[in-house]
Amino acid sequence: MKKIQTPISDDVVNDLKVGDKISLSGLMYCGRDAVLPKLANSIENDDTEEYPFDFKGMAIMHTAFSVAGIAPTTSNKAEIESSIPTLSRAGVKFHIGKGSLSDETKESLNKYNSVFIVTPPVAALLTNNVISKKCVAYEEEGMEAFFELEVKDIPGIVAIAHGESL
């Protein structure tokens, strides 16, 4: 298992291959249908100075944060998958979710040296690995707001990297 700490560097991504098991610690962000398109739109409009975070080296899990905890949602929903190329271009290195992605999205991950990680959708297990949380953007979206989590040992498997996929 490869232990990875955020922020994630290009060297770390370059060392990953499809099928690698990872354990992620540090700051991880949560977003899904309601906020990922908003973030992508802000990047496209060069309007990101309001955010109290940097996209470079970021890991985003496709999930909401509720009292039930965190568990990945399906990443190939149009609202989520369409945000991946823009977020990758802005510096996001890990997109964590579940499901398959289109060939176009796989190409954009490769182009921007980002990877797609799948993790088990078991909220109780993953929530035990969350040390702290705070809302950092789009609070009006409730549990689908953009959250910053401090995490320890979130498990995952590299599903798409460097133009290859499981």
PDB file of C-alpha atoms in Angstrom:
ATOM      1  CA  MET A   1       0.000   0.000   0.000  1.00  0.00           C
ATOM      2  CA  LYS A   2       1.329   3.427  -0.958  1.00  0.00           C
ATOM      3  CA  LYS A   3       0.899   6.018   1.784  1.00  0.00           C
ATOM      4  CA  ILE A   4       0.138   9.413   0.244  1.00  0.00           C
ATOM      5  CA  GLN A   5       0.009  12.774   1.996  1.00  0.00           C
ATOM      6  CA  THR A   6      -1.688  15.859   0.567  1.00  0.00           C
ATOM      7  CA  PRO A   7      -0.934  18.116  -1.183  1.00  0.00           C
ATOM      8  CA  ILE A   8      -0.138  15.609  -3.940  1.00  0.00           C
ATOM      9  CA  SER A   9       2.833  16.347  -6.202  1.00  0.00           C
ATOM     10  CA  ASP A  10       3.319  15.412  -9.855  1.00  0.00           C
ATOM     11  CA  ASP A  11       6.095  13.049  -8.742  1.00  0.00           C
ATOM     12  CA  VAL A  12       3.627  11.127  -6.565  1.00  0.00           C
ATOM     13  CA  VAL A  13       1.146  10.876  -9.459  1.00  0.00           C
ATOM     14  CA  ASN A  14       3.921   9.827 -11.853  1.00  0.00           C
ATOM     15  CA  ASP A  15       4.790   6.953  -9.500  1.00  0.00           C
ATOM     16  CA  LEU A  16       1.240   5.555  -9.460  1.00  0.00           C
ATOM     17  CA  LYS A  17      -0.076   2.856 -11.751  1.00  0.00           C
ATOM     18  CA  VAL A  18      -3.479   1.298 -12.258  1.00  0.00           C
ATOM     19  CA  GLY A  19      -4.220  -1.216  -9.528  1.00  0.00           C
ATOM     20  CA  ASP A  20      -2.008   0.425  -6.895  1.00  0.00           C
ATOM     21  CA  LYS A  21      -3.569   0.447  -3.442  1.00  0.00           C
ATOM     22  CA  ILE A  22      -3.243   3.801  -1.701  1.00  0.00           C
ATOM     23  CA  SER A  23      -3.860   5.260   1.729  1.00  0.00           C
ATOM     24  CA  LEU A  24      -4.543   9.012   1.695  1.00  0.00           C
ATOM     25  CA  SER A  25      -3.918  11.340   4.643  1.00  0.00           C
ATOM     26  CA  GLY A  26      -3.984  15.116   5.023  1.00  0.00           C
ATOM     27  CA  LEU A  27      -6.570  17.506   3.642  1.00  0.00           C
ATOM     28  CA  MET A  28      -9.191  16.028   1.335  1.00  0.00           C
ATOM     29  CA  TYR A  29     -12.146  17.917  -0.105  1.00  0.00           C
ATOM     30  CA  CYS A  30     -15.718  16.717  -0.662  1.00  0.00           C
ATOM     31  CA  GLY A  31     -18.008  17.841  -3.447  1.00  0.00           C
ATOM     32  CA  ARG A  32     -20.590  16.409  -5.782  1.00  0.00           C
ATOM     33  CA  ASP A  33     -23.428  17.376  -8.143  1.00  0.00           C
ATOM     34  CA  ALA A  34     -24.296  20.731  -6.532  1.00  0.00           C
ATOM     35  CA  VAL A  35     -20.809  22.246  -6.125  1.00  0.00           C
ATOM     36  CA  LEU A  36     -18.345  20.669  -8.562  1.00  0.00           C
ATOM     37  CA  PRO A  37     -19.892  22.442 -11.593  1.00  0.00           C
ATOM     38  CA  LYS A  38     -19.778  25.723  -9.626  1.00  0.00           C
ATOM     39  CA  LEU A  39     -16.090  25.221  -8.867  1.00  0.00           C
ATOM     40  CA  ALA A  40     -15.355  24.363 -12.494  1.00  0.00           C
ATOM     41  CA  ASN A  41     -17.273  27.451 -13.642  1.00  0.00           C
ATOM     42  CA  SER A  42     -15.253  29.643 -11.254  1.00  0.00           C
ATOM     43  CA  ILE A  43     -12.022  28.227 -12.705  1.00  0.00           C
ATOM     44  CA  GLU A  44     -13.221  28.769 -16.286  1.00  0.00           C
ATOM     45  CA  ASN A  45     -14.088  32.394 -15.421  1.00  0.00           C
ATOM     46  CA  ASP A  46     -10.783  32.912 -13.576  1.00  0.00           C
ATOM     47  CA  ASP A  47     -12.771  33.788 -10.462  1.00  0.00           C
ATOM     48  CA  THR A  48     -11.209  31.673  -7.716  1.00  0.00           C
ATOM     49  CA  GLU A  49      -9.682  34.307  -5.431  1.00  0.00           C
ATOM     50  CA  GLU A  50     -12.639  34.003  -3.028  1.00  0.00           C
ATOM     51  CA  TYR A  51     -11.746  30.414  -2.133  1.00  0.00           C
ATOM     52  CA  PRO A  52      -9.712  29.774   1.040  1.00  0.00           C
ATOM     53  CA  PHE A  53      -7.911  26.816  -0.583  1.00  0.00           C
ATOM     54  CA  ASP A  54      -5.614  26.014  -3.500  1.00  0.00           C
ATOM     55  CA  PHE A  55      -6.573  23.458  -6.136  1.00  0.00           C
ATOM     56  CA  LYS A  56      -2.927  22.478  -6.728  1.00  0.00           C
ATOM     57  CA  GLY A  57      -2.233  19.050  -5.272  1.00  0.00           C
ATOM     58  CA  MET A  58      -5.817  18.672  -4.073  1.00  0.00           C
ATOM     59  CA  ALA A  59      -7.760  15.425  -3.588  1.00  0.00           C
ATOM     60  CA  ILE A  60     -11.546  15.633  -4.039  1.00  0.00           C
ATOM     61  CA  MET A  61     -13.930  12.834  -3.083  1.00  0.00           C
ATOM     62  CA  HIS A  62     -17.214  12.841  -4.973  1.00  0.00           C
ATOM     63  CA  THR A  63     -19.468  12.859  -1.927  1.00  0.00           C
ATOM     64  CA  ALA A  64     -21.604  14.989   0.333  1.00  0.00           C
ATOM     65  CA  PHE A  65     -20.905  15.184   4.060  1.00  0.00           C
ATOM     66  CA  SER A  66     -23.882  14.318   6.223  1.00  0.00           C
ATOM     67  CA  VAL A  67     -24.483  13.028   9.715  1.00  0.00           C
ATOM     68  CA  ALA A  68     -24.310   9.559   8.155  1.00  0.00           C
ATOM     69  CA  GLY A  69     -20.743  10.336   7.051  1.00  0.00           C
ATOM     70  CA  ILE A  70     -19.006  10.133   3.694  1.00  0.00           C
ATOM     71  CA  ALA A  71     -19.192   7.592   0.898  1.00  0.00           C
ATOM     72  CA  PRO A  72     -18.438   8.175  -2.782  1.00  0.00           C
ATOM     73  CA  THR A  73     -21.238   8.838  -5.222  1.00  0.00           C
ATOM     74  CA  THR A  74     -21.197   7.788  -8.873  1.00  0.00           C
ATOM     75  CA  SER A  75     -18.540   9.858 -10.625  1.00  0.00           C
ATOM     76  CA  ASN A  76     -19.936   9.544 -14.137  1.00  0.00           C
ATOM     77  CA  LYS A  77     -22.979  11.696 -13.386  1.00  0.00           C
ATOM     78  CA  ALA A  78     -22.917  14.518 -15.940  1.00  0.00           C
ATOM     79  CA  GLU A  79     -22.537  17.240 -13.282  1.00  0.00           C
ATOM     80  CA  ILE A  80     -19.539  15.518 -11.707  1.00  0.00           C
ATOM     81  CA  GLU A  81     -17.744  14.053 -14.708  1.00  0.00           C
ATOM     82  CA  SER A  82     -17.971  17.295 -16.700  1.00  0.00           C
ATOM     83  CA  SER A  83     -16.095  19.107 -13.898  1.00  0.00           C
ATOM     84  CA  ILE A  84     -13.145  16.689 -13.816  1.00  0.00           C
ATOM     85  CA  PRO A  85     -11.158  18.102 -16.790  1.00  0.00           C
ATOM     86  CA  THR A  86     -11.368  21.697 -15.526  1.00  0.00           C
ATOM     87  CA  LEU A  87     -10.551  20.752 -11.936  1.00  0.00           C
ATOM     88  CA  SER A  88      -7.605  18.651 -13.153  1.00  0.00           C
ATOM     89  CA  ARG A  89      -6.305  21.542 -15.246  1.00  0.00           C
ATOM     90  CA  ALA A  90      -6.494  23.734 -12.121  1.00  0.00           C
ATOM     91  CA  GLY A  91      -4.276  21.293 -10.215  1.00  0.00           C
ATOM     92  CA  VAL A  92      -6.546  18.677  -8.612  1.00  0.00           C
ATOM     93  CA  LYS A  93      -4.510  15.444  -8.613  1.00  0.00           C
ATOM     94  CA  PHE A  94      -6.938  12.867  -7.159  1.00  0.00           C
ATOM     95  CA  HIS A  95     -10.597  12.475  -8.069  1.00  0.00           C
ATOM     96  CA  ILE A  96     -12.056   9.885  -5.682  1.00  0.00           C
ATOM     97  CA  GLY A  97     -15.365   8.209  -6.422  1.00  0.00           C
ATOM     98  CA  LYS A  98     -16.923   5.138  -7.956  1.00  0.00           C
ATOM     99  CA  GLY A  99     -18.011   3.940 -11.370  1.00  0.00           C
ATOM    100  CA  SER A 100     -16.472   4.198 -14.816  1.00  0.00           C
ATOM    101  CA  LEU A 101     -15.530   7.368 -16.674  1.00  0.00           C
ATOM    102  CA  SER A 102     -15.671   8.225 -20.389  1.00  0.00           C
ATOM    103  CA  ASP A 103     -12.670   7.955 -22.700  1.00  0.00           C
ATOM    104  CA  GLU A 104     -12.700  11.760 -23.002  1.00  0.00           C
ATOM    105  CA  THR A 105     -12.398  12.139 -19.218  1.00  0.00           C
ATOM    106  CA  LYS A 106      -9.639   9.502 -19.086  1.00  0.00           C
ATOM    107  CA  GLU A 107      -7.730  11.513 -21.703  1.00  0.00           C
ATOM    108  CA  SER A 108      -8.094  14.733 -19.695  1.00  0.00           C
ATOM    109  CA  LEU A 109      -6.849  12.996 -16.534  1.00  0.00           C
ATOM    110  CA  ASN A 110      -3.787  11.874 -18.486  1.00  0.00           C
ATOM    111  CA  LYS A 111      -3.274  15.311 -20.049  1.00  0.00           C
ATOM    112  CA  TYR A 112      -3.272  17.077 -16.660  1.00  0.00           C
ATOM    113  CA  ASN A 113      -1.394  14.330 -14.754  1.00  0.00           C
ATOM    114  CA  SER A 114      -4.344  13.534 -12.494  1.00  0.00           C
ATOM    115  CA  VAL A 115      -5.737  10.146 -11.485  1.00  0.00           C
ATOM    116  CA  PHE A 116      -9.082   8.599 -10.612  1.00  0.00           C
ATOM    117  CA  ILE A 117      -9.219   6.614  -7.385  1.00  0.00           C
ATOM    118  CA  VAL A 118     -12.035   4.260  -6.423  1.00  0.00           C
ATOM    119  CA  THR A 119     -12.800   3.637  -2.786  1.00  0.00           C
ATOM    120  CA  PRO A 120     -15.313   1.382  -1.125  1.00  0.00           C
ATOM    121  CA  PRO A 121     -18.730   3.031  -0.611  1.00  0.00           C
ATOM    122  CA  VAL A 122     -18.894   2.210   3.078  1.00  0.00           C
ATOM    123  CA  ALA A 123     -19.754   5.371   4.980  1.00  0.00           C
ATOM    124  CA  ALA A 124     -19.065   4.028   8.464  1.00  0.00           C
ATOM    125  CA  LEU A 125     -15.553   2.861   7.570  1.00  0.00           C
ATOM    126  CA  LEU A 126     -14.565   6.056   5.765  1.00  0.00           C
ATOM    127  CA  THR A 127     -16.103   8.366   8.341  1.00  0.00           C
ATOM    128  CA  ASN A 128     -13.908   6.819  11.040  1.00  0.00           C
ATOM    129  CA  ASN A 129     -10.922   8.186   9.090  1.00  0.00           C
ATOM    130  CA  VAL A 130     -12.140  11.810   9.237  1.00  0.00           C
ATOM    131  CA  ILE A 131     -10.316  13.801  11.920  1.00  0.00           C
ATOM    132  CA  SER A 132     -12.015  17.159  11.336  1.00  0.00           C
ATOM    133  CA  LYS A 133     -14.251  18.959   8.849  1.00  0.00           C
ATOM    134  CA  LYS A 134     -15.195  22.499   7.890  1.00  0.00           C
ATOM    135  CA  CYS A 135     -17.279  24.035   5.147  1.00  0.00           C
ATOM    136  CA  VAL A 136     -15.064  26.103   2.819  1.00  0.00           C
ATOM    137  CA  ALA A 137     -17.459  27.054  -0.012  1.00  0.00           C
ATOM    138  CA  TYR A 138     -21.131  27.035  -0.998  1.00  0.00           C
ATOM    139  CA  GLU A 139     -22.507  26.678   2.528  1.00  0.00           C
ATOM    140  CA  GLU A 140     -25.996  27.314   1.124  1.00  0.00           C
ATOM    141  CA  GLU A 141     -25.877  23.823  -0.442  1.00  0.00           C
ATOM    142  CA  GLY A 142     -26.118  22.193   3.002  1.00  0.00           C
ATOM    143  CA  MET A 143     -24.607  18.719   3.118  1.00  0.00           C
ATOM    144  CA  GLU A 144     -23.618  19.113  -0.553  1.00  0.00           C
ATOM    145  CA  ALA A 145     -21.487  22.191   0.219  1.00  0.00           C
ATOM    146  CA  PHE A 146     -17.727  22.011  -0.429  1.00  0.00           C
ATOM    147  CA  PHE A 147     -16.062  20.632   2.698  1.00  0.00           C
ATOM    148  CA  GLU A 148     -12.431  20.434   3.708  1.00  0.00           C
ATOM    149  CA  LEU A 149     -11.712  17.293   5.720  1.00  0.00           C
ATOM    150  CA  GLU A 150      -8.609  16.331   7.600  1.00  0.00           C
ATOM    151  CA  VAL A 151      -8.333  12.588   6.995  1.00  0.00           C
ATOM    152  CA  LYS A 152      -6.075   9.712   7.954  1.00  0.00           C
ATOM    153  CA  ASP A 153      -5.646   6.593   5.857  1.00  0.00           C
ATOM    154  CA  ILE A 154      -8.570   6.846   3.425  1.00  0.00           C
ATOM    155  CA  PRO A 155      -8.213   3.654   1.352  1.00  0.00           C
ATOM    156  CA  GLY A 156      -8.418   3.531  -2.410  1.00  0.00           C
ATOM    157  CA  ILE A 157      -7.309   1.798  -5.593  1.00  0.00           C
ATOM    158  CA  VAL A 158      -5.956   3.664  -8.614  1.00  0.00           C
ATOM    159  CA  ALA A 159      -8.556   3.004 -11.329  1.00  0.00           C
ATOM    160  CA  ILE A 160      -7.359   5.416 -14.049  1.00  0.00           C
ATOM    161  CA  ALA A 161      -3.799   6.692 -14.456  1.00  0.00           C
ATOM    162  CA  HIS A 162      -1.589   7.740 -17.355  1.00  0.00           C
ATOM    163  CA  GLY A 163      -4.109   6.790 -20.035  1.00  0.00           C
ATOM    164  CA  GLU A 164      -4.796   3.307 -18.629  1.00  0.00           C
ATOM    165  CA  SER A 165      -7.777   2.035 -16.641  1.00  0.00           C
ATOM    166  CA  LEU A 166      -8.917  -1.059 -14.787  1.00  0.00           C
TER     167      LEU A 166
END
